[in-house]
PDB file of C-alpha atoms in Angstrom:
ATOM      1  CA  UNK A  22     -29.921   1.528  -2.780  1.00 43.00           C
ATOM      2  CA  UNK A  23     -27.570   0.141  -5.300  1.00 56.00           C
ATOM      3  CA  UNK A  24     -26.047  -3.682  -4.202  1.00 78.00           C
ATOM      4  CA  UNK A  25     -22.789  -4.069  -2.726  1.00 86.00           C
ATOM      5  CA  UNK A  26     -20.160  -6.283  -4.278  1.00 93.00           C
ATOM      6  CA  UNK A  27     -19.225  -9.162  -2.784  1.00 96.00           C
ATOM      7  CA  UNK A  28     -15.718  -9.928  -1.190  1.00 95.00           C
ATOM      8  CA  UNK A  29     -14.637 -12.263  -4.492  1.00 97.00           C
ATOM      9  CA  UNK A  30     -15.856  -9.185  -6.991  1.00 97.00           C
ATOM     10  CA  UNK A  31     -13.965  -7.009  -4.809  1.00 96.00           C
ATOM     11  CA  UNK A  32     -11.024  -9.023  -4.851  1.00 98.00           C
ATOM     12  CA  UNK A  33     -11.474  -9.650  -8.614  1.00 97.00           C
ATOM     13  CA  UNK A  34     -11.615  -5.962  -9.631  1.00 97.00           C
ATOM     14  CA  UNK A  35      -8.370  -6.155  -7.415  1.00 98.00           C
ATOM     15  CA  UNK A  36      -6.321  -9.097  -9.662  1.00 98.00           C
ATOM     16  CA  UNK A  37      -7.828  -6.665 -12.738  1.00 97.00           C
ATOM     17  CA  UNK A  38      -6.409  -3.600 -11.420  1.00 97.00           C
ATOM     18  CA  UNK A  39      -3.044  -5.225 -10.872  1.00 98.00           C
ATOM     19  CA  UNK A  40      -2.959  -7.091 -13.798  1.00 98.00           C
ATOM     20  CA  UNK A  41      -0.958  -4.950 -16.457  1.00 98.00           C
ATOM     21  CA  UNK A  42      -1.631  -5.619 -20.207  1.00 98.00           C
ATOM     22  CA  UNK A  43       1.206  -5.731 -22.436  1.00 98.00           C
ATOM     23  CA  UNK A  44       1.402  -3.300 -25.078  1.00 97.00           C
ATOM     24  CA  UNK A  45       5.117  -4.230 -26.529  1.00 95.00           C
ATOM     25  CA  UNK A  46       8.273  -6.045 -25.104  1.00 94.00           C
ATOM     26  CA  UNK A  47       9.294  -3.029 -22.734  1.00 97.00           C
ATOM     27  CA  UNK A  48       5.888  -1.424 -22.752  1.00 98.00           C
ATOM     28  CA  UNK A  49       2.229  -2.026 -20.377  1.00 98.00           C
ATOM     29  CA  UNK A  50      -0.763  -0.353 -19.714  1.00 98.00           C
ATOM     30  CA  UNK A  51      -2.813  -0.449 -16.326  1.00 98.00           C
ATOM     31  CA  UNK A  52      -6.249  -0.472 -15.810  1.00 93.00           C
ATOM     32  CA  UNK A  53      -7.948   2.199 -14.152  1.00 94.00           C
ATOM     33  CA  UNK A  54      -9.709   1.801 -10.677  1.00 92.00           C
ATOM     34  CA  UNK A  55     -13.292   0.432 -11.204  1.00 86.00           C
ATOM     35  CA  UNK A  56     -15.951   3.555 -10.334  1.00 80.00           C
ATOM     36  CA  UNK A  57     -12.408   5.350  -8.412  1.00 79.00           C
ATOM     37  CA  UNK A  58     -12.915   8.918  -8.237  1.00 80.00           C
ATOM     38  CA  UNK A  59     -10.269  12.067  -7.544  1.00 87.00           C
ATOM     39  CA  UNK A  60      -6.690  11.307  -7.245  1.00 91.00           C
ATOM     40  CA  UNK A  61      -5.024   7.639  -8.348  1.00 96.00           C
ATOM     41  CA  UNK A  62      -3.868   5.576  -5.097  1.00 95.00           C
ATOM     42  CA  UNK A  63      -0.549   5.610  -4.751  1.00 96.00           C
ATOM     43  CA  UNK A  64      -0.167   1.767  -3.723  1.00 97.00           C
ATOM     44  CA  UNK A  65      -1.943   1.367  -7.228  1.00 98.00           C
ATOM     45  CA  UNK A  66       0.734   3.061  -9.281  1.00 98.00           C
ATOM     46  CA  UNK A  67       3.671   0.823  -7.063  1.00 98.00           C
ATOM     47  CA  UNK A  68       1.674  -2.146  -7.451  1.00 98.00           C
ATOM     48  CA  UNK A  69       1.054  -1.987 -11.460  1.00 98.00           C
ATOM     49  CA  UNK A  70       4.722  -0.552 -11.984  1.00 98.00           C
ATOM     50  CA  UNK A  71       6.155  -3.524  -9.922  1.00 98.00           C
ATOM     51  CA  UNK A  72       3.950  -5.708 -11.788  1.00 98.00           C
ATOM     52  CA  UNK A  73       5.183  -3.935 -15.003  1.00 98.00           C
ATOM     53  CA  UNK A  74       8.756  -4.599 -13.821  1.00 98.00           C
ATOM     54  CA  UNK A  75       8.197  -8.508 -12.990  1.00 98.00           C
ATOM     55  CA  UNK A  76       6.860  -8.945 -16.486  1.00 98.00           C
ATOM     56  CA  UNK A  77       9.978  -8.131 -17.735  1.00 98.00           C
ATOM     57  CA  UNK A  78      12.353  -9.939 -15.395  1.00 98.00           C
ATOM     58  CA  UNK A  79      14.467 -12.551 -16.359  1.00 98.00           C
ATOM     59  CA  UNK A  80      12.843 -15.841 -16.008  1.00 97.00           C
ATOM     60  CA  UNK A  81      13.437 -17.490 -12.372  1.00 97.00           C
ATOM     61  CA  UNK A  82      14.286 -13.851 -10.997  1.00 98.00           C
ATOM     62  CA  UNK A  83      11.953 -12.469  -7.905  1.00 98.00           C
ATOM     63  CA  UNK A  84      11.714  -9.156  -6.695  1.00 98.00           C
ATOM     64  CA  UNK A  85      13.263  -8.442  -3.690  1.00 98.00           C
ATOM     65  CA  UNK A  86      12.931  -4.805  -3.093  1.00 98.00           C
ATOM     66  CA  UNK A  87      11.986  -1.652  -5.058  1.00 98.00           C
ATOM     67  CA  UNK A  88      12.186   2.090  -4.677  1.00 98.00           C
ATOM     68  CA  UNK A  89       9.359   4.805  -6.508  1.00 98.00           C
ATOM     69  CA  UNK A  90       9.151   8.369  -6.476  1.00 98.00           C
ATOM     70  CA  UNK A  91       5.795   9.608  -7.116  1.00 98.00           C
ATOM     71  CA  UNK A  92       6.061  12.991  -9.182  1.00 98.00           C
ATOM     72  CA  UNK A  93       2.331  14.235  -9.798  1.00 95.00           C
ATOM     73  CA  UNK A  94      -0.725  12.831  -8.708  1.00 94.00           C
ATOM     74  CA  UNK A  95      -2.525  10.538 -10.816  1.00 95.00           C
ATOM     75  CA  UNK A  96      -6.339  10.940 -11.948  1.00 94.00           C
ATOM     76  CA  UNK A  97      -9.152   8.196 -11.519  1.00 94.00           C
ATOM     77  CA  UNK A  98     -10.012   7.517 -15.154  1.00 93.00           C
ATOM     78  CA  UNK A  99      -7.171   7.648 -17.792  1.00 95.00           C
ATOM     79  CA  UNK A 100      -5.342   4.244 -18.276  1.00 96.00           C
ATOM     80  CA  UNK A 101      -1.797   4.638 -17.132  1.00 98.00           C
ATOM     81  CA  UNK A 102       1.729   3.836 -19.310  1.00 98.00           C
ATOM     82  CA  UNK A 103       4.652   2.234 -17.693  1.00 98.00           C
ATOM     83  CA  UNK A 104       7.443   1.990 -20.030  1.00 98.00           C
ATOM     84  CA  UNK A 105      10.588  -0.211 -19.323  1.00 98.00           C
ATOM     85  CA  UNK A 106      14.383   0.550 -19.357  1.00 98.00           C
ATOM     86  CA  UNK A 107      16.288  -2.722 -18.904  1.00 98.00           C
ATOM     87  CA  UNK A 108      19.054  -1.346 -16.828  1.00 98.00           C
ATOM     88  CA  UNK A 109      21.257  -4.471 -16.141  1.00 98.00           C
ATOM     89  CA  UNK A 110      20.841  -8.363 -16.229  1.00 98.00           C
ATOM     90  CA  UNK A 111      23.626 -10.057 -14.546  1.00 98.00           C
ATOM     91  CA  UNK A 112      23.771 -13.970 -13.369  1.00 97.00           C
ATOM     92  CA  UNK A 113      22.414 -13.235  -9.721  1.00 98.00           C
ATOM     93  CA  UNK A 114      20.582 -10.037  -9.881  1.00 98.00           C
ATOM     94  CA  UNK A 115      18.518  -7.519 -12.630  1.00 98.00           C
ATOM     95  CA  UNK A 116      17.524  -4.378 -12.412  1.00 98.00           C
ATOM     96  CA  UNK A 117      14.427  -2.415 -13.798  1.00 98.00           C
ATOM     97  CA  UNK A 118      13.723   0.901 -14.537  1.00 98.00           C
ATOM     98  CA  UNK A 119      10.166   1.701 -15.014  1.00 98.00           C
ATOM     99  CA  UNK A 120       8.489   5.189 -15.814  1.00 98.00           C
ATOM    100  CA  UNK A 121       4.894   5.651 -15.255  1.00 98.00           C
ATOM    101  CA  UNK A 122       2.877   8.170 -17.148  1.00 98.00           C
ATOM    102  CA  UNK A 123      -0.945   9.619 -17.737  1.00 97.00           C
ATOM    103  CA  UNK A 124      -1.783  11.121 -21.165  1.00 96.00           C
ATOM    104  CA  UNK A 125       1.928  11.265 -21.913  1.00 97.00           C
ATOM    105  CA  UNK A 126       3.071  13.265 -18.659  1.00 98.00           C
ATOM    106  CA  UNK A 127       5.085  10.901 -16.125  1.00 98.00           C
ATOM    107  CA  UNK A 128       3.532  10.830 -12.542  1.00 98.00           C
ATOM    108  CA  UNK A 129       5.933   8.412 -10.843  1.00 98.00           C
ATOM    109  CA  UNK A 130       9.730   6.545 -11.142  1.00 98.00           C
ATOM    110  CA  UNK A 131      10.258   3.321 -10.092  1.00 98.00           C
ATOM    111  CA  UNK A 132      12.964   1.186  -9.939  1.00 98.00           C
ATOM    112  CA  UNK A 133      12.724  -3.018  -9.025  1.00 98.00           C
ATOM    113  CA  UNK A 134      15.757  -4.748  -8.040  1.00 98.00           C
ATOM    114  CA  UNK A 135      15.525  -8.789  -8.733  1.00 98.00           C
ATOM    115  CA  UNK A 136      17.268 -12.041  -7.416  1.00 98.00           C
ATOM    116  CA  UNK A 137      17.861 -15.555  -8.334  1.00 98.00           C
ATOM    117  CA  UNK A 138      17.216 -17.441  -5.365  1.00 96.00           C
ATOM    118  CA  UNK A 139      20.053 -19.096  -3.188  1.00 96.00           C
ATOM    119  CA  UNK A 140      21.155 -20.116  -0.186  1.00 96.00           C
ATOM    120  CA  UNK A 141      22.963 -17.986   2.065  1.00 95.00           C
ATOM    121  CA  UNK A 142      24.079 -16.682   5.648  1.00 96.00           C
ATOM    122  CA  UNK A 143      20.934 -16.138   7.179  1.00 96.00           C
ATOM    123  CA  UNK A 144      19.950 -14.098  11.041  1.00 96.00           C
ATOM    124  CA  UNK A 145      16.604 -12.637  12.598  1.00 95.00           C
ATOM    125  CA  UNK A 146      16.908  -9.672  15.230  1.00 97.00           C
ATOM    126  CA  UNK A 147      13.463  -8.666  15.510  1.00 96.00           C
ATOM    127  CA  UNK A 148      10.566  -8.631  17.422  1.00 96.00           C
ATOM    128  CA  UNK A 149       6.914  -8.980  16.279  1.00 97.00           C
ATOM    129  CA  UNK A 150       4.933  -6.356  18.688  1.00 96.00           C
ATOM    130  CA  UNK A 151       2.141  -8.130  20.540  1.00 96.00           C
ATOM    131  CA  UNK A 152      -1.008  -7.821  18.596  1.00 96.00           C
ATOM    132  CA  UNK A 153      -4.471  -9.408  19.652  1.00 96.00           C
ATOM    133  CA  UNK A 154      -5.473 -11.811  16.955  1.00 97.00           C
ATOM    134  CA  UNK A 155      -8.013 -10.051  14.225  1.00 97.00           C
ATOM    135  CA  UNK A 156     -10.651 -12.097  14.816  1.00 96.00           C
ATOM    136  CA  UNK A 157     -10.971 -10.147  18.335  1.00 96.00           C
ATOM    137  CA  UNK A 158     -11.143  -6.675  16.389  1.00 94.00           C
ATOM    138  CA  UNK A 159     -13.030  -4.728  14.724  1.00 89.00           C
ATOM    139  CA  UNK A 160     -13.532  -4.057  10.679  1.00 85.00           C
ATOM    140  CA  UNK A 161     -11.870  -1.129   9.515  1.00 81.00           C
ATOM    141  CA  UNK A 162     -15.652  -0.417   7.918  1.00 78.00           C
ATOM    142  CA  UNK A 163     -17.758  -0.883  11.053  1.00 82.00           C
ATOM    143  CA  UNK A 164     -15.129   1.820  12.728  1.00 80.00           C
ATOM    144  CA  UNK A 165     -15.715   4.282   9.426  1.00 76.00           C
ATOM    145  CA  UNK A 166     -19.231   3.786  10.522  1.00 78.00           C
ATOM    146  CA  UNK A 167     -18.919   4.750  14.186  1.00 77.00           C
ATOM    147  CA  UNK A 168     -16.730   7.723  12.900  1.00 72.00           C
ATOM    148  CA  UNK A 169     -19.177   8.634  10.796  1.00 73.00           C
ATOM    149  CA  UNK A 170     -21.933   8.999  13.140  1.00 73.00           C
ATOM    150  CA  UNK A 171     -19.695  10.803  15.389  1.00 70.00           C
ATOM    151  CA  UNK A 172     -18.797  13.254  12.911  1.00 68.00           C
ATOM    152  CA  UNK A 173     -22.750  14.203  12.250  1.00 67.00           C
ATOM    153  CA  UNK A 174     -23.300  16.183   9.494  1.00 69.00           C
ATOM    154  CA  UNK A 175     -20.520  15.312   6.334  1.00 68.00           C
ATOM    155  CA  UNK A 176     -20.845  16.043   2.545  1.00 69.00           C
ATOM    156  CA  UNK A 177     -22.233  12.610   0.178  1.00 72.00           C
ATOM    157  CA  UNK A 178     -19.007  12.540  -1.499  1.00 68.00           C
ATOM    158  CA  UNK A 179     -17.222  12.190   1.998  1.00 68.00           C
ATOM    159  CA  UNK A 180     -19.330   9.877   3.440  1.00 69.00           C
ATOM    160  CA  UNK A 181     -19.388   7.479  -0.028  1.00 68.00           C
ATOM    161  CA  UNK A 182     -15.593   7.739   0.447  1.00 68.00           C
ATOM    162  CA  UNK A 183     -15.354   6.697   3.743  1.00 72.00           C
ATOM    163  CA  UNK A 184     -17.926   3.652   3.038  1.00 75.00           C
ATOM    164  CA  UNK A 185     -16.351   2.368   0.319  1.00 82.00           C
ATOM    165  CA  UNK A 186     -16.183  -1.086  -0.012  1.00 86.00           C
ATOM    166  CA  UNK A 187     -12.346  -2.755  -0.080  1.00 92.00           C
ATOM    167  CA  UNK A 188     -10.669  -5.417  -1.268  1.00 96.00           C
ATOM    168  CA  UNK A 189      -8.035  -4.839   0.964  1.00 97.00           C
ATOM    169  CA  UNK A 190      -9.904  -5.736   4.630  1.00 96.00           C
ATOM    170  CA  UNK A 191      -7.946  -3.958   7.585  1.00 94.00           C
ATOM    171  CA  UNK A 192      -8.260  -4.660  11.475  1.00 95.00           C
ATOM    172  CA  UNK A 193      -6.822  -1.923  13.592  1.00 92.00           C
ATOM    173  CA  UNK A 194      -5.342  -2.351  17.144  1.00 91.00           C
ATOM    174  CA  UNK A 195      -4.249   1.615  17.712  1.00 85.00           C
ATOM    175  CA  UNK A 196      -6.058   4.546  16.339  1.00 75.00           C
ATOM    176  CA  UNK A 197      -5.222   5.427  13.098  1.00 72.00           C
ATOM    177  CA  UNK A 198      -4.993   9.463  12.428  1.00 67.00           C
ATOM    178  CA  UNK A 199      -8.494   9.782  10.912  1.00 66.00           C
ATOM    179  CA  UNK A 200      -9.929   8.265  13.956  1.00 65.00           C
ATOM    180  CA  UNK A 201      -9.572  10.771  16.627  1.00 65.00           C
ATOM    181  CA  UNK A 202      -8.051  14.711  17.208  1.00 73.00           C
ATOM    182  CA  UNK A 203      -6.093  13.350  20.028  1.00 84.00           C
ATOM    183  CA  UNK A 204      -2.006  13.620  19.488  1.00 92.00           C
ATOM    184  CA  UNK A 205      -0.435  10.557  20.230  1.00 91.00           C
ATOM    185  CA  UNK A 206       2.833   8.706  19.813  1.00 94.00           C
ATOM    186  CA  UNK A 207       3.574   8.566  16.171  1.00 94.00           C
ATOM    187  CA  UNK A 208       3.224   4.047  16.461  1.00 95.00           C
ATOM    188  CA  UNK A 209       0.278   2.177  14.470  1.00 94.00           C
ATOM    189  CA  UNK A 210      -0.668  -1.448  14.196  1.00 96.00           C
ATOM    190  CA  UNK A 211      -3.205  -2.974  12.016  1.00 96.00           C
ATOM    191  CA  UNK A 212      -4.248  -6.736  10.170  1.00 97.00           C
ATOM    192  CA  UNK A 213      -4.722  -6.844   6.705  1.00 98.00           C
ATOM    193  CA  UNK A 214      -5.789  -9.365   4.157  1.00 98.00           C
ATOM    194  CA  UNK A 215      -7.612  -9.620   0.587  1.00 98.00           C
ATOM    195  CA  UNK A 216     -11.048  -9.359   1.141  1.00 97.00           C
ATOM    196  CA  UNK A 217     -11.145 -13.210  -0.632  1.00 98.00           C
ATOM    197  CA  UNK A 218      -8.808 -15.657  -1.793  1.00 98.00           C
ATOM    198  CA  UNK A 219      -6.370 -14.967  -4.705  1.00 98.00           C
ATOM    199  CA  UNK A 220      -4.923 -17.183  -6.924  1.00 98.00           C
ATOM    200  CA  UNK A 221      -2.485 -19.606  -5.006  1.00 98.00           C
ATOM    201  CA  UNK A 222       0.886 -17.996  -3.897  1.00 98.00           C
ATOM    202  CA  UNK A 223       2.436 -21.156  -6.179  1.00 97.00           C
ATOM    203  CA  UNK A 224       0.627 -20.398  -8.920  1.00 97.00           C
ATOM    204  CA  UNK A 225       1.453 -16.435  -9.089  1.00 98.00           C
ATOM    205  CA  UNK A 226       3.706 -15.304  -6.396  1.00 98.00           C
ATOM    206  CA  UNK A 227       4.252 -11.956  -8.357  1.00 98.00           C
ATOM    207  CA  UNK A 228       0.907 -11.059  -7.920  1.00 98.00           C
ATOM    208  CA  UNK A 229       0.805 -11.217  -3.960  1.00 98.00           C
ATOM    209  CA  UNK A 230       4.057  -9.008  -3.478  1.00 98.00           C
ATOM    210  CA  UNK A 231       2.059  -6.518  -5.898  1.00 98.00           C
ATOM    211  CA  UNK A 232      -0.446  -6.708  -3.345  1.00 98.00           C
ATOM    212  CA  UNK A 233       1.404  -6.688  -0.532  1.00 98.00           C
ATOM    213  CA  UNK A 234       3.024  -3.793  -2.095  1.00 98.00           C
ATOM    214  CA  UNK A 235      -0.453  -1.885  -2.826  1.00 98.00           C
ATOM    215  CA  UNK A 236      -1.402  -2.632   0.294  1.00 98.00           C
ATOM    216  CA  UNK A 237       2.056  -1.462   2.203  1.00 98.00           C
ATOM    217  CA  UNK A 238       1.102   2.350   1.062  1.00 97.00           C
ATOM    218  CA  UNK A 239      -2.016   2.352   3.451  1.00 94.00           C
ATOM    219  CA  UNK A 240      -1.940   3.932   6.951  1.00 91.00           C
ATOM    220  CA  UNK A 241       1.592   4.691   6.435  1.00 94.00           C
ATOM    221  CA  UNK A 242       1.852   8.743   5.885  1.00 93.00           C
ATOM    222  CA  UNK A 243      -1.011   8.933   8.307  1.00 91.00           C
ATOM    223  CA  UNK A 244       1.542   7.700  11.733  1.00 93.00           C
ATOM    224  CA  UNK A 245       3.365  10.960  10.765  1.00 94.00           C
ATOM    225  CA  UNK A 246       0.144  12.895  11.396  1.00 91.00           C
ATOM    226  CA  UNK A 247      -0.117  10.924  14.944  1.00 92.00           C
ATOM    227  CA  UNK A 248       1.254  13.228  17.442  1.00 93.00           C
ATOM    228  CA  UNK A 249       0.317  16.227  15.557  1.00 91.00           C
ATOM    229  CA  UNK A 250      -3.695  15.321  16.187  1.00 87.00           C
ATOM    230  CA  UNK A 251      -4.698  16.409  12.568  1.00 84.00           C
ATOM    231  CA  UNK A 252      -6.727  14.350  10.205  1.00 79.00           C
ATOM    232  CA  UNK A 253      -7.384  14.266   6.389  1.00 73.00           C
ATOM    233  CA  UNK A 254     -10.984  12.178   7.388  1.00 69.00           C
ATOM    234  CA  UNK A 255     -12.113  15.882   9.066  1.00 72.00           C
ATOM    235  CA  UNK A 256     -10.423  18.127   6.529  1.00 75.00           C
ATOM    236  CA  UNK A 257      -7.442  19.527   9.010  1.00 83.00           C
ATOM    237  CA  UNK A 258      -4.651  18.441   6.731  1.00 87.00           C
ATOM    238  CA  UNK A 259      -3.459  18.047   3.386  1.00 90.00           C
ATOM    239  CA  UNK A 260      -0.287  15.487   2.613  1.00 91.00           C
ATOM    240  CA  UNK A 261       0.983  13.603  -1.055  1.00 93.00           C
ATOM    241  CA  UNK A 262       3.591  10.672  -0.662  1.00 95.00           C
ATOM    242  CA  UNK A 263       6.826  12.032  -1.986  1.00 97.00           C
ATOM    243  CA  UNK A 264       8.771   8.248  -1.880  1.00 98.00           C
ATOM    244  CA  UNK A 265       8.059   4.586  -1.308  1.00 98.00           C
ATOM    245  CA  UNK A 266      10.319   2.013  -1.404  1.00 98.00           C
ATOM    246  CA  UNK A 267       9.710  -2.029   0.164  1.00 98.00           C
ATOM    247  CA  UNK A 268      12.118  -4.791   0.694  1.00 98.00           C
ATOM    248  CA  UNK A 269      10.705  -8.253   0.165  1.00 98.00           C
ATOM    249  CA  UNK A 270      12.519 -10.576   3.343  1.00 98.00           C
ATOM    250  CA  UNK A 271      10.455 -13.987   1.867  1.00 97.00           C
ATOM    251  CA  UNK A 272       6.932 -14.644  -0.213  1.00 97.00           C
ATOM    252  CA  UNK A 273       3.932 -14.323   1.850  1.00 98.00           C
ATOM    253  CA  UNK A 274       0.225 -14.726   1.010  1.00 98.00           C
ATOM    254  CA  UNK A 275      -1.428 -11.259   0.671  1.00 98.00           C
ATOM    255  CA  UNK A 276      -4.886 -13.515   1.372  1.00 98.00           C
ATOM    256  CA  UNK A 277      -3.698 -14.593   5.012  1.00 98.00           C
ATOM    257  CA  UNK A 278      -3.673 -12.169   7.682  1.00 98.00           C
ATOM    258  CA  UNK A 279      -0.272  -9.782   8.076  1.00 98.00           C
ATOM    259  CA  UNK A 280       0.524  -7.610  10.598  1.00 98.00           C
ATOM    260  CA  UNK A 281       1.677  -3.841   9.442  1.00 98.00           C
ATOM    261  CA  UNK A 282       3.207  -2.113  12.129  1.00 98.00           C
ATOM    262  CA  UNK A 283       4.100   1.276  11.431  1.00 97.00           C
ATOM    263  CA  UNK A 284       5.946   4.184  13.053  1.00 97.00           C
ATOM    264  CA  UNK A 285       6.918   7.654  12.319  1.00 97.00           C
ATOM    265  CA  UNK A 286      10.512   8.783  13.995  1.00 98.00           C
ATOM    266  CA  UNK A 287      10.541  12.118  12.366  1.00 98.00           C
ATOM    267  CA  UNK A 288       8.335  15.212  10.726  1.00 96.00           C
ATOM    268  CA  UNK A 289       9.411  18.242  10.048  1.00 97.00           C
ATOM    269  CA  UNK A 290       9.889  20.633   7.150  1.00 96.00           C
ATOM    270  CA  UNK A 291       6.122  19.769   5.843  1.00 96.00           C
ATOM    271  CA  UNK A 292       7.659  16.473   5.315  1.00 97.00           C
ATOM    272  CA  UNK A 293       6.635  13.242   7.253  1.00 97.00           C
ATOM    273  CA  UNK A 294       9.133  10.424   7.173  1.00 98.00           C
ATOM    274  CA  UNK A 295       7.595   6.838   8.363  1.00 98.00           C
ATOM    275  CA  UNK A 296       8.733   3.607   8.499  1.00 98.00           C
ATOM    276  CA  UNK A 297       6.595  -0.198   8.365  1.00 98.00           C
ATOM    277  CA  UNK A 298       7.781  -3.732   9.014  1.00 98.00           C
ATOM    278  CA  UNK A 299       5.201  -6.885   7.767  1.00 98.00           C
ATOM    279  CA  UNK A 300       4.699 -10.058   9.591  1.00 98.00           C
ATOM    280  CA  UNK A 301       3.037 -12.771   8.775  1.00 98.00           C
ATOM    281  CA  UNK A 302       0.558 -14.887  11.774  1.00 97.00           C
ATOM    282  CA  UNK A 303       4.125 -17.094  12.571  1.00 97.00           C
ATOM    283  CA  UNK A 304       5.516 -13.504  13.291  1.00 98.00           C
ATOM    284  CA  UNK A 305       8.419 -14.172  10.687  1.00 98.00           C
ATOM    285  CA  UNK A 306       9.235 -10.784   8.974  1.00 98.00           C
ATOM    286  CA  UNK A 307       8.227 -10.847   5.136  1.00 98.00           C
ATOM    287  CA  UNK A 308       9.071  -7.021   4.418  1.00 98.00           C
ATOM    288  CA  UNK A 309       9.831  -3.843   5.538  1.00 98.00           C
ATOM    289  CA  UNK A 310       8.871  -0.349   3.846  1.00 98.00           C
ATOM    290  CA  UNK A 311       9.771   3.178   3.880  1.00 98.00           C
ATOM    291  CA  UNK A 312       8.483   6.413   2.981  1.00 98.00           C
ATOM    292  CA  UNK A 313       8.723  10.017   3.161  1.00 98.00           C
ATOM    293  CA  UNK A 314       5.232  12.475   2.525  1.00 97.00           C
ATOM    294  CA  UNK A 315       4.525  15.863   2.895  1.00 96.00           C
ATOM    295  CA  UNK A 316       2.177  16.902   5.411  1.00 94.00           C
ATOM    296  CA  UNK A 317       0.711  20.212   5.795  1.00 94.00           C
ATOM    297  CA  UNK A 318      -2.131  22.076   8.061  1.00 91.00           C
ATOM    298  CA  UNK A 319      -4.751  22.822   6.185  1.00 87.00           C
ATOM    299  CA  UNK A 320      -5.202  26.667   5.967  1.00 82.00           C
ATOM    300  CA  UNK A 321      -8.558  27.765   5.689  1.00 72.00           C
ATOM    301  CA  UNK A 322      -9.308  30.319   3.085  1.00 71.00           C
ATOM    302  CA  UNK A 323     -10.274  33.442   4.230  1.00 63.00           C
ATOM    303  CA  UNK A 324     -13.431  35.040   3.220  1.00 55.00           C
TER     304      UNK A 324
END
């Protein structure tokens, strides 16, 4: 039985994957997924594009939102190109274009929207839901565990999936859609936090909105799978994110824990669409995110 990484080499394969290496003024390459198998994460491909696009912004600009279309699914292995188109640069706020391809063939669109920061007319009307503090809960892993035995019998590859170690740790306080066959409202809650400390938020604020935008595509698609009581964890259901886009309200550490609460007010078509809101522990909202999916029963094949 091979070792398992620690939390900090977790979290450092993390920093690498999100850490894009400039190839030419409007022109980066990101690292593939350490040992990742099958299909490219989507949050991987936002979070490297948005990096991309941050490299490139004019000094003393942040992001403050961005919207991505993801046109084919990426593969775990091949280094992926994100080229830049500098749309506009005006006194208050820039604009990037960014167009992500594998081996020459784009798989995703993406477009960053930045800010100089000012003062301004300012209002909350929100409400954080209740949530019982993550230390009370349970690790997303030790659940994948219980699941697991419940499920009996599974394939290797299935089972190594579902073990995987994370950098991203996640506490849950609903059911998630791979947890159970039951339909239920289409509402989700869940804690989540780097695994270990990153670099201070003063030091590199861009990299912990790149996280908290990697980590904004998990659970999402899934609350649109809620009330319909079908799982990708047990095979039932295929479904691809078709859009993504996040709105950064104020900088928040992505090693601290933040509340995703996530709901799904429509599905129909084969298309999910779902909707998140991020708070941080003082339950101050630090972004919200959208995204539409497809979502499909699985049909088996006949014989």
């Amino acid at each position: 039985m091979t070792d398992q990484p620690s939390p900090e080499q977790l979290v450092a394969d993390l920093v690498r994957l999100l850490t894009v290496e400039r190839q030419g003024e409007d022109a980066f390459t990101g690292h593939p997924q350490k040992d990742g198998v099958g299909r490219v994460f989507g949050g991987q491909v936002i979070a490297q594009g948005l990096q991309a696009a941050q490299a490139s912004a004019p000094e003393g600009m942040v992001a403050h939102s961005l919207h991505a279309y993801f046109l084919r699914g990426g593969k775990e292995g091949p280094a992926i190109d994100y080229a830049i188109a500098r749309d506009f640069d005006g006194r208050s706020f820039a604009n990037r274009r960014v167009v992500a391809s594998q081996e020459g063939t784009p798989i995703l669109n993406l477009t960053a929207s930045f800010q100089r920061p000012e003062d301004g007319l300012s209002h909350d009307d929100y409400e954080m839901p209740e949530a019982v503090p993550p230390e009370d809960l349970t690790s997303e892993l030790e659940q994948r565990q219980r699941l697991l035995a419940e499920m009996g019998e599974v394939s290797e590859a299935q089972r190594a999936m579902m073990l995987r170690p994370r950098a991203i740790e996640m506490r849950t306080l609903d059911s998630l859609h791979w947890m159970n066959s039951d339909p239920r409202p289409p509402r989700a809650r869940c804690w989540f936090r780097t695994a270990a400390p990153l670099p201070p938020i003063e030091q590199d604020p861009a990299l912990h909105r790149a996280v908290i935008a990697y980590a904004s595509d998990y659970t999402l698609l899934g609350t649109s799978a809620l009330p319909h009581g079908l799982s990708w964890a047990r095979g039932d259901m295929i479904g691809a994110s078709l859009d993504h886009a996040v709105w950064f309200h104020r900088d928040a550490r992505a090693d601290e824990w933040l509340l995703y609460a996530t709901d799904s007010p429509w599905s129909g078509g084969g298309r999910g669409f779902n909707r998140g809101r991020i708070f941080d522990r003082e339950g101050r909202l630090v972004a919200s995110v959208a995204q539409e999916g497809m979502i499909r029963r699985r049909v088996p094949k006949s014989d």
